[in-house]
Structure formats: C-alpha cells, structure tokens
Short mmCIF file of C-alpha atoms and ligand atoms in Angstrom, two decimals:
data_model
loop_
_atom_site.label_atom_id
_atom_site.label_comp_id
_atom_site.label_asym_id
_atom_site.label_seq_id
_atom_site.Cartn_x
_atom_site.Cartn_y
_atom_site.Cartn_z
CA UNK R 250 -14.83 -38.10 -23.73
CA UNK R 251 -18.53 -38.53 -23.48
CA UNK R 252 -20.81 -39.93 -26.07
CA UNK R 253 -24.51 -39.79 -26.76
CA UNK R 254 -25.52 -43.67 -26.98
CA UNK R 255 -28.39 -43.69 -30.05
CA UNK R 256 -30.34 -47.03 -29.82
CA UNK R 257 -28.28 -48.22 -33.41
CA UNK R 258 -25.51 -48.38 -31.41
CA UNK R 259 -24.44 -51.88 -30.52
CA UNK R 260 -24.11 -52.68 -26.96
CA UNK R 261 -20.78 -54.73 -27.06
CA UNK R 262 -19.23 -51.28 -28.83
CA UNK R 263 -20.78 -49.05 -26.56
CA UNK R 264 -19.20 -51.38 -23.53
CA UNK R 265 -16.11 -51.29 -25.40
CA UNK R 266 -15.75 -47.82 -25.25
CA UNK R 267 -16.64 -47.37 -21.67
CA UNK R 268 -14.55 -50.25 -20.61
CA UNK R 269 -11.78 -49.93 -22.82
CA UNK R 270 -11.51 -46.39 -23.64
CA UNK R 271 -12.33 -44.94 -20.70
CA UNK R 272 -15.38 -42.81 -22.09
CA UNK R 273 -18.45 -42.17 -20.26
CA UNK R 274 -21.77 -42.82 -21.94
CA UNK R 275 -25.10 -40.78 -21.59
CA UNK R 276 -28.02 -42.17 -23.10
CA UNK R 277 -31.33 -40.13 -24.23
CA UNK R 278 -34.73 -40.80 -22.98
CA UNK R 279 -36.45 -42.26 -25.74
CA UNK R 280 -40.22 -43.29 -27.07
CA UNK R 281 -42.60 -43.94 -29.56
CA UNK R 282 -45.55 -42.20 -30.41
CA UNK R 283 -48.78 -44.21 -30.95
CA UNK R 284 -48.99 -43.38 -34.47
CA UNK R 285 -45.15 -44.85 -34.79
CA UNK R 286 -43.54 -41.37 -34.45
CA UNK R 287 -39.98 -40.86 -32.32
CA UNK R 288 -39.62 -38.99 -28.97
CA UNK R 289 -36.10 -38.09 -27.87
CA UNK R 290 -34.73 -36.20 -25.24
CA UNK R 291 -31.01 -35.53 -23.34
CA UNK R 292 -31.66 -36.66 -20.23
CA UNK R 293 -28.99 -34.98 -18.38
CA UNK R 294 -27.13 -32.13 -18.88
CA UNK R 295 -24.06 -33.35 -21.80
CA UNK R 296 -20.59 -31.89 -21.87
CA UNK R 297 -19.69 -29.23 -23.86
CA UNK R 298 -17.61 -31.52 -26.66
CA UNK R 299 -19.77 -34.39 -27.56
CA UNK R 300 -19.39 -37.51 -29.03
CA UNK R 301 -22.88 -38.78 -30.81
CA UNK R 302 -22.71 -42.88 -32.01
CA UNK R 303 -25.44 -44.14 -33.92
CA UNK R 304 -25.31 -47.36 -36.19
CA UNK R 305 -27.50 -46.88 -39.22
CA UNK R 306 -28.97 -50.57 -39.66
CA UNK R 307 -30.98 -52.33 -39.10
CA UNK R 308 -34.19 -50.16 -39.66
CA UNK R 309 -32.23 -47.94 -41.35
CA UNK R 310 -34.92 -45.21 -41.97
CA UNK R 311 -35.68 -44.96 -38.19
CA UNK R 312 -32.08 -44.60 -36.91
CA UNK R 313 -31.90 -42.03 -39.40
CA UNK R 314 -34.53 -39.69 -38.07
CA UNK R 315 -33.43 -40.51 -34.08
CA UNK R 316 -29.69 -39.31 -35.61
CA UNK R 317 -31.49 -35.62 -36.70
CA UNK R 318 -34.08 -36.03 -33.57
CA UNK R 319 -30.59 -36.19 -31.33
CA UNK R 320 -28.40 -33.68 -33.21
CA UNK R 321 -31.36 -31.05 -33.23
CA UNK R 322 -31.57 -31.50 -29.23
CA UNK R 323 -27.81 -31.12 -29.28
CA UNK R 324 -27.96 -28.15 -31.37
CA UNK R 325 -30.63 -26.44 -29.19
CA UNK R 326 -28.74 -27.05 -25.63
CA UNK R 327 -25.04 -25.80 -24.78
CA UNK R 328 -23.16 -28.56 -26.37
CA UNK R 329 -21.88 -29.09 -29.54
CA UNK R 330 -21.04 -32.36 -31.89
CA UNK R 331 -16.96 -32.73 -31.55
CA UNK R 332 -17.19 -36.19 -33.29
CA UNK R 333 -19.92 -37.65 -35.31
CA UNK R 334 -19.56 -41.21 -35.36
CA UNK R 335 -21.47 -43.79 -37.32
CA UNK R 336 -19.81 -47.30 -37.61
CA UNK R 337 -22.08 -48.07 -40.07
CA UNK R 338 -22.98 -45.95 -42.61
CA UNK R 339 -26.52 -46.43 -44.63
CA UNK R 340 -27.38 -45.66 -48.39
CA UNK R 341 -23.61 -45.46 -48.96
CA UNK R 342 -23.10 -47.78 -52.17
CA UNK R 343 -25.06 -45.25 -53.93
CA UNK R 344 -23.00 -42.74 -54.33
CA UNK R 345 -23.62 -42.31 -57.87
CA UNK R 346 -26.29 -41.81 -60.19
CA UNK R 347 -25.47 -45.24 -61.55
CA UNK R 348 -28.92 -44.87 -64.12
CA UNK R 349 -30.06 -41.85 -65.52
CA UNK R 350 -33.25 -40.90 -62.77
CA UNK R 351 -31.78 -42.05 -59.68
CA UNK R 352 -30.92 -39.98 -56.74
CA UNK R 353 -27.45 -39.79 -54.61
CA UNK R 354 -28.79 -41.42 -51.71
CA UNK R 355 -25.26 -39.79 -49.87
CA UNK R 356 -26.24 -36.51 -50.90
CA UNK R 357 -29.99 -36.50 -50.50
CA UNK R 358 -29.43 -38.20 -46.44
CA UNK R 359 -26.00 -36.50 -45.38
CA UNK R 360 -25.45 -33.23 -46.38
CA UNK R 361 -28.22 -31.98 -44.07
CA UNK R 362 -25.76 -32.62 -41.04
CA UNK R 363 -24.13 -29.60 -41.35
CA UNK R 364 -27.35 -27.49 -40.08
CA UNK R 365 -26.69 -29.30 -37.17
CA UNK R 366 -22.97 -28.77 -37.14
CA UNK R 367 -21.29 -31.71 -38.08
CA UNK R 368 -18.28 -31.17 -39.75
CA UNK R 369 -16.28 -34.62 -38.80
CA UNK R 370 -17.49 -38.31 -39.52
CA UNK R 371 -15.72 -40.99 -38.04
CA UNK R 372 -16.75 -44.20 -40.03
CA UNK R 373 -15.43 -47.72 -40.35
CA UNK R 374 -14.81 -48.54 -44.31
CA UNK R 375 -17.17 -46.63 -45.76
CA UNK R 376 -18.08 -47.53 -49.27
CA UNK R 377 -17.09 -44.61 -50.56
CA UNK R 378 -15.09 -41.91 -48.73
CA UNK R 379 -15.40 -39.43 -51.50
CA UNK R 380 -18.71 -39.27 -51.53
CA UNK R 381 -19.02 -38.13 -48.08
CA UNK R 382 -15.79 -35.77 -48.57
CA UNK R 383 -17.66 -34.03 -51.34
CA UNK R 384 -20.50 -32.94 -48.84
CA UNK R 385 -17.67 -31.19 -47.22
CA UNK R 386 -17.35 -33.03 -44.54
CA UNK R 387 -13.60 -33.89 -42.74
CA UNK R 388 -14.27 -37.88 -43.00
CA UNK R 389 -12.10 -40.20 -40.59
CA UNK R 390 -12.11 -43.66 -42.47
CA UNK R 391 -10.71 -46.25 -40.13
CA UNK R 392 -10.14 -49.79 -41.78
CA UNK R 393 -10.31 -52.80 -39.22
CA UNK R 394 -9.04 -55.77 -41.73
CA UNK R 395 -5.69 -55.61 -40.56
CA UNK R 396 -6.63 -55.21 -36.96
CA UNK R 397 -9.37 -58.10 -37.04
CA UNK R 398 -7.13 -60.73 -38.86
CA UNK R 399 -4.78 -59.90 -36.21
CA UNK R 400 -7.20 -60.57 -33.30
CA UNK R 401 -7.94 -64.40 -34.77
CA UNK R 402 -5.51 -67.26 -35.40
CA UNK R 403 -4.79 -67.79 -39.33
CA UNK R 404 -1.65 -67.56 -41.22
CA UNK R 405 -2.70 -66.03 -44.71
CA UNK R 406 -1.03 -66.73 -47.54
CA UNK R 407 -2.57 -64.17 -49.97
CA UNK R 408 -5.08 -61.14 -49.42
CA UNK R 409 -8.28 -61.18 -52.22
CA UNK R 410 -9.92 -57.96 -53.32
CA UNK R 411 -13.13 -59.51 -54.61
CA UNK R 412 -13.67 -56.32 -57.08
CA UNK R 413 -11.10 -53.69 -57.98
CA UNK R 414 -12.98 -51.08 -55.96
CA UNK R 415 -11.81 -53.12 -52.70
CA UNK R 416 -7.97 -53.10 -53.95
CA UNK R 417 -7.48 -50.27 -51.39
CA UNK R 418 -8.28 -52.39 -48.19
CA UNK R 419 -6.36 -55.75 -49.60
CA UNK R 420 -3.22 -53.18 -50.19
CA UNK R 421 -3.47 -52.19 -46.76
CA UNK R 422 -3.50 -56.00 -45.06
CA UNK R 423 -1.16 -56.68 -47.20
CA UNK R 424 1.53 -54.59 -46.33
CA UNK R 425 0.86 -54.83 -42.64
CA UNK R 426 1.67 -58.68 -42.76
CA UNK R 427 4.08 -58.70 -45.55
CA UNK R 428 2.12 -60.84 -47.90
CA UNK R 429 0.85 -60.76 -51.62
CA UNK R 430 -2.01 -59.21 -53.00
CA UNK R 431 -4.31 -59.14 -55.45
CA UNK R 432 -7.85 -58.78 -56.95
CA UNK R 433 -10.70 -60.41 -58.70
CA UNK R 434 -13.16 -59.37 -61.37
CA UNK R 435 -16.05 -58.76 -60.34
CA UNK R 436 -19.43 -57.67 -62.38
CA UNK R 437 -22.82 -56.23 -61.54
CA UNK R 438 -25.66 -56.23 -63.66
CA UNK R 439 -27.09 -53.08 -62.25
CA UNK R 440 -30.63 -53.71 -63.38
CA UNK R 441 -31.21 -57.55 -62.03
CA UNK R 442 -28.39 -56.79 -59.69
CA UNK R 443 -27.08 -60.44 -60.42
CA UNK R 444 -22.82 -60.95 -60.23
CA UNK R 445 -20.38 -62.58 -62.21
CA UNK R 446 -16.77 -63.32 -61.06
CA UNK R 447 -14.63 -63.79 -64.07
CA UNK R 448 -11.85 -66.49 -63.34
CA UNK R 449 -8.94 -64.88 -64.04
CA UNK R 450 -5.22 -66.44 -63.38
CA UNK R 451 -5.04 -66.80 -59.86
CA UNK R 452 -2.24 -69.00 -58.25
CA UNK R 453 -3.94 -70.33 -55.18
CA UNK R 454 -3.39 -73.71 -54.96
CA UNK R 455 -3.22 -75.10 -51.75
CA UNK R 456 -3.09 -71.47 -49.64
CA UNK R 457 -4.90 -70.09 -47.12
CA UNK R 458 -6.43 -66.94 -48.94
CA UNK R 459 -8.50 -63.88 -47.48
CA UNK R 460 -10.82 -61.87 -49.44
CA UNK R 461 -11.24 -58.64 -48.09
CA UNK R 462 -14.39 -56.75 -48.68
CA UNK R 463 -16.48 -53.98 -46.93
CA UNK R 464 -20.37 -55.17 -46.89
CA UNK R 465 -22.07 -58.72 -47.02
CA UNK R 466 -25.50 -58.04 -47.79
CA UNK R 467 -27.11 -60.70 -50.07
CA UNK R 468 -23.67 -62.80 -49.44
CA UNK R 469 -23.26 -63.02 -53.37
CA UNK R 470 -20.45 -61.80 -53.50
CA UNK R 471 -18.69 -63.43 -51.35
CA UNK R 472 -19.84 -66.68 -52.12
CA UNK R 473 -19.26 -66.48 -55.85
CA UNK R 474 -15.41 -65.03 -54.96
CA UNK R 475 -15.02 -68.00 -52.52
CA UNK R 476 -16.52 -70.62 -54.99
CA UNK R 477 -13.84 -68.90 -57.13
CA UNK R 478 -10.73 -69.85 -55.42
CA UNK R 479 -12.01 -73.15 -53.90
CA UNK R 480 -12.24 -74.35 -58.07
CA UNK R 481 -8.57 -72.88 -58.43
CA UNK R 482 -7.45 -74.95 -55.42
CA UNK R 483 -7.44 -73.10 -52.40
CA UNK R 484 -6.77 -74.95 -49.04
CA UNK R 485 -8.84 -72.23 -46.92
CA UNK R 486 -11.03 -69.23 -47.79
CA UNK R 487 -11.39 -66.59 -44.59
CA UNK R 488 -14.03 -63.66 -45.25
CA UNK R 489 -12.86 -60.20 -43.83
CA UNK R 490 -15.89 -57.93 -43.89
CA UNK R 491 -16.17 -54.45 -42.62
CA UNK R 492 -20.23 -55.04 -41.70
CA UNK R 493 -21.99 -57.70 -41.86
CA UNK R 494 -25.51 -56.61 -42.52
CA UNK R 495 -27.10 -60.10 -41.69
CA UNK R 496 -29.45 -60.61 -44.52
CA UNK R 497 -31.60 -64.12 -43.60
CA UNK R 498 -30.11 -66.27 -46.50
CA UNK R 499 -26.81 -64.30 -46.38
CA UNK R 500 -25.00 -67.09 -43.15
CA UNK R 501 -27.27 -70.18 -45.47
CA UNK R 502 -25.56 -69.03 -49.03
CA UNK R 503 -21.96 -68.48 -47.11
CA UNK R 504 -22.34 -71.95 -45.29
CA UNK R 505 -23.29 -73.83 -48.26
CA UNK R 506 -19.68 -72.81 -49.77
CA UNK R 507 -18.08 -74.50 -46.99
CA UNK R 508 -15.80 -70.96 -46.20
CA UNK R 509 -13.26 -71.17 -43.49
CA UNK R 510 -14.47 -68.38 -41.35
CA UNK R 511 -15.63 -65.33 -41.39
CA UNK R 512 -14.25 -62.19 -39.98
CA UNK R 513 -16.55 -58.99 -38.99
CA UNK R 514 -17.05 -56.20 -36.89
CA UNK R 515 -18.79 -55.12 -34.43
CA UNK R 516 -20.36 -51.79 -36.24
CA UNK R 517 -23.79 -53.21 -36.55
CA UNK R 518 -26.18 -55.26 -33.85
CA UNK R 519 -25.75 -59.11 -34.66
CA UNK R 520 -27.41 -61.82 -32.59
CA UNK R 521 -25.51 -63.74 -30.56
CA UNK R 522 -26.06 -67.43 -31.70
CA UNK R 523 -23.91 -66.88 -35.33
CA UNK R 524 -22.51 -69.77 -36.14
CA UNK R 525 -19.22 -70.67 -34.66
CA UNK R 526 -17.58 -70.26 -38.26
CA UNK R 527 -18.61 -66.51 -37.82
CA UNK R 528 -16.25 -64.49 -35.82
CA UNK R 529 -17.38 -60.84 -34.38
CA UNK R 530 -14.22 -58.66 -33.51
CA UNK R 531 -15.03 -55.87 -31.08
CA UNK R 532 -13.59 -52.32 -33.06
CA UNK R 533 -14.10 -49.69 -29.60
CA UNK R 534 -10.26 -49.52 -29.05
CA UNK R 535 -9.33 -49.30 -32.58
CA UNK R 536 -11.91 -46.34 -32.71
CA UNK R 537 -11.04 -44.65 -29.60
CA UNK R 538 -7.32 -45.27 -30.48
CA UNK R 539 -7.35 -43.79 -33.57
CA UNK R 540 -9.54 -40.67 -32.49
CA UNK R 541 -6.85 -40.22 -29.81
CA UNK R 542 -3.85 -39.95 -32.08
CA UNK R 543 -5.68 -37.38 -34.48
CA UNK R 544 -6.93 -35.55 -31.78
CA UNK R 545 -3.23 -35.21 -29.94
CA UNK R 546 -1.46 -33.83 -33.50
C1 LIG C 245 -19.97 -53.71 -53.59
O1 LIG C 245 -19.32 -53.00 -54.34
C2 LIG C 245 -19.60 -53.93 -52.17
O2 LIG C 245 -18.24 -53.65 -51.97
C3 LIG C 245 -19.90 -55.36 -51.72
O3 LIG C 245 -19.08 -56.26 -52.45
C4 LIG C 245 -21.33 -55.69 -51.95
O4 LIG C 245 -22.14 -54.68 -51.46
C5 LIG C 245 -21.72 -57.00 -51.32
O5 LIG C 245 -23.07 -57.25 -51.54
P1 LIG C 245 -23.64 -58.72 -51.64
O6 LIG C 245 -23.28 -59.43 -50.37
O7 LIG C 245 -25.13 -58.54 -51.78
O8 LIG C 245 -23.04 -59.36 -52.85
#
C-alpha cells in the first residue's frame, strides 16, 4: 500500500508503517505563504489506491485545511482515496448540540469529505463512532487498550471505565484478559466544564487497577478517577489512554497523583523527554493489521 504522509502524521507511526507493514510512503511538497497561507503539492506521481494519514492535533485548524489542500490534489490527479486514515480525530467530543446554539463540530468539519471521495475512516477510539457513521461514512474504529496493556509489563486486577460512556473499551480489555470490569461516575458541568467523580462502591483494595479512557486533555479526569481509587485503597493505578493530547499542566496534575504509569499511543506527535512514568506504544501494526484482515474478507 502507499500512503500520503500529511505533516500531522507522527514520524514514529509513519516509520512503523514502512518498517513494519511494509508500506511505502510519499510525502507532498509543502509551504507556507507569507501571509500564513498553505501550499501543497504531490510530488510524484501516487498509485491509483491511496492511503492519506493525517493526525489532527496539534494545530488542529491547520492540519485540517492541509487534509482538504491534499484530498483536493488527490481528487484532481488519477488516484483516488482507498483509506482515509486519521489516528486522531479533532472536534470529536462534540458530537452533540450539548446547549441550545452550539454547532456539531463533526458535522460542520467532516461531512465535506465526501466531495472529495472519502467514504472509509480508519480511526483509533474515536469519541464517538456514531457521529461519524451518521455522515455516512463506513468508519473503521480500532481500539488499542488491549493491545497496549499487552505491550507493557502489569498484571491488572480490574479494568476502570472512568464514565459510563467509556464502558465499551473497559468491556473489551476485559474480556481479552479475563478480568473484571467496571465503571465510575463521572459528571461534567458543561458550562464551567469542572468534574465530579461520585465514589461509588468500588472493591479495590490493594489491586492493581486500570482505567481505561479515550482522551487526556486537561488530565481532570483522570486525576480525579485515580484520586478515586487511591482513597478506596488501590495498590496501583495504570492510565490507558487512546491520545494523549499533551496539554502543559496535563503530565504536572497526573504526577502530582502519584499514578503508576501511563499508557498511550502513538496517534498524535509527543516529545520525546515524557517522563519515564509515561509510556508511548507504537499502533502502525495494529493499524496495518487490522486494515489487512478487512481488506482480505
Ligand atoms: C470525555 O467524555 C472523554 O472521554 C474524556 O474523559 C475527557 O475528554 C478527558 O478530558 P480531561 O482530561 O480534560 O478531563
């Protein structure tokens, strides 16, 4: 397969996928105007089935428009977009109009794909699968909990949802390693955006508990969750996060919690002095993998 490298991409996934998977990557030339605007252009002449991989943070906004610069080049040369794939997916979480006046930020970004021809996404976790789904879109959802706890040395006890809408992606490490599950309760005030865990009966004394979520932004939420079971006695508290979006107090709020580790992938560009409680899993083969078994049924 061949993929069109966007500059959101992260270099250790992009690697990944040439050393792992075999694919072979063709980059774009690309530049800035002086007054800030983006060039792009294919710089050599791209198969006829094309994968396109762009990470949509940081500078959210930018990668955005380099995503439509690149599919609109795409459209307007032989090719055509087999596989759409965005590790990380921006303005996901609202997929609603939580308050009366707001917009769908899913709607009002994605659905303009399809002029380009998208019709498949291939995502890790997305917040919301249905909102994408909705647009019309055949969405490939991969979740890497399961295959990132396995790539690191802990015995887990118990698997944490830290909210009901993450029960999904606790179920799912739970039954690959055979262990319990459950979730907490979790509230948003949507106007100050400030969160409340409720303490609700949770047997963790002395085990070795991971909370599985899909975003750390502001690190609330993990840190309240974690906070949480350290109070009802938990021996260790491991973080599994889909993306870890690196907000500057985010690693500061985690750390002060004392948390075991956390666990994230490689979907977005991190720096590479984290903290050596901070563990980044490279996802390439469990991407390629996966696109390999749908594509052969
Ligand atoms: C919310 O529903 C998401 O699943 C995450 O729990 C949330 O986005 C994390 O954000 P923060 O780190 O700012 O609490």
């Amino acid at each position: 397969m061949m993929f069109l490298y966007l500059s959101g991409t992260p270099p250790s996934l992009a690697k990944g996928f040439e050393e792992k998977c075999g694919w072979r990557m063709v980059k774009p030339i690309g530049k800035v105007f002086p007054d800030g605007e983006q060039y792009l252009r294919l710089s050599e002449a791209v198969a006829n089935d094309l994968a396109v991989i762009q990470s949509l943070y940081p500078e959210q906004d930018r990668k955005i428009i380099e995503l439509y610069l690149a599919l609109e080049a795409i459209n307007g040369s032989e090719s055509r977009v087999k596989f759409l794939i965005l590790p990380y997916i921006a303005y996901a979480r609202q997929d609603k109009r939580f308050l009366r006046g707001e917009p769908i930020s899913t709607r009002a970004i994605y659905q303009n794909l399809k002029l380009f021809g998208v019709d498949t996404i291939v995502t890790i976790d997305i917040h919301s699968i249905q909102s994408l789904i909705s647009l019309g879109f055949k969405v490939y959802n991969i979740l890497p909990h399961a295959y990132m706890l396995s790539s690191i040395n802990e015995k887990i006890d118990l698997v944490l949802a830290p909210d009901r809408g993450a029960l999904s992606r606790a179920m799912e490490v739970a039954k690959t390693f055979n262990i319990p599950y459950d979730y907490m309760d979790k509230f948003r005030d949507r106007v100050t955006g400030e969160i409340r865990i409720d303490r609700k009966e949770l047997n963790v004394a002395g085990m070795s508990v991971a909370i599985v979520d899909d975003i750390i932004s502001t690190g609330g939420t993990m840190a309240k969750a974690t906070q949480a079971l350290y109070n009802a006695g938990a021996n260790r508290v491991i973080a599994v996060v889909s993306h870890f979006l690196m907000l500057p107090t985010a690693i500061d709020v985690l750390s002060s919690t004392n948390i075991s580790k956390l666990v994230t992938a490689n979907t977005i560009l991190m720096p590479t002095d984290l903290p050596k409680w901070i563990h980044v899993i490279d996802v390439s083969s469990l991407i390629c993998n996966e696109i390999s078994g749908w594509v052969s049924h």
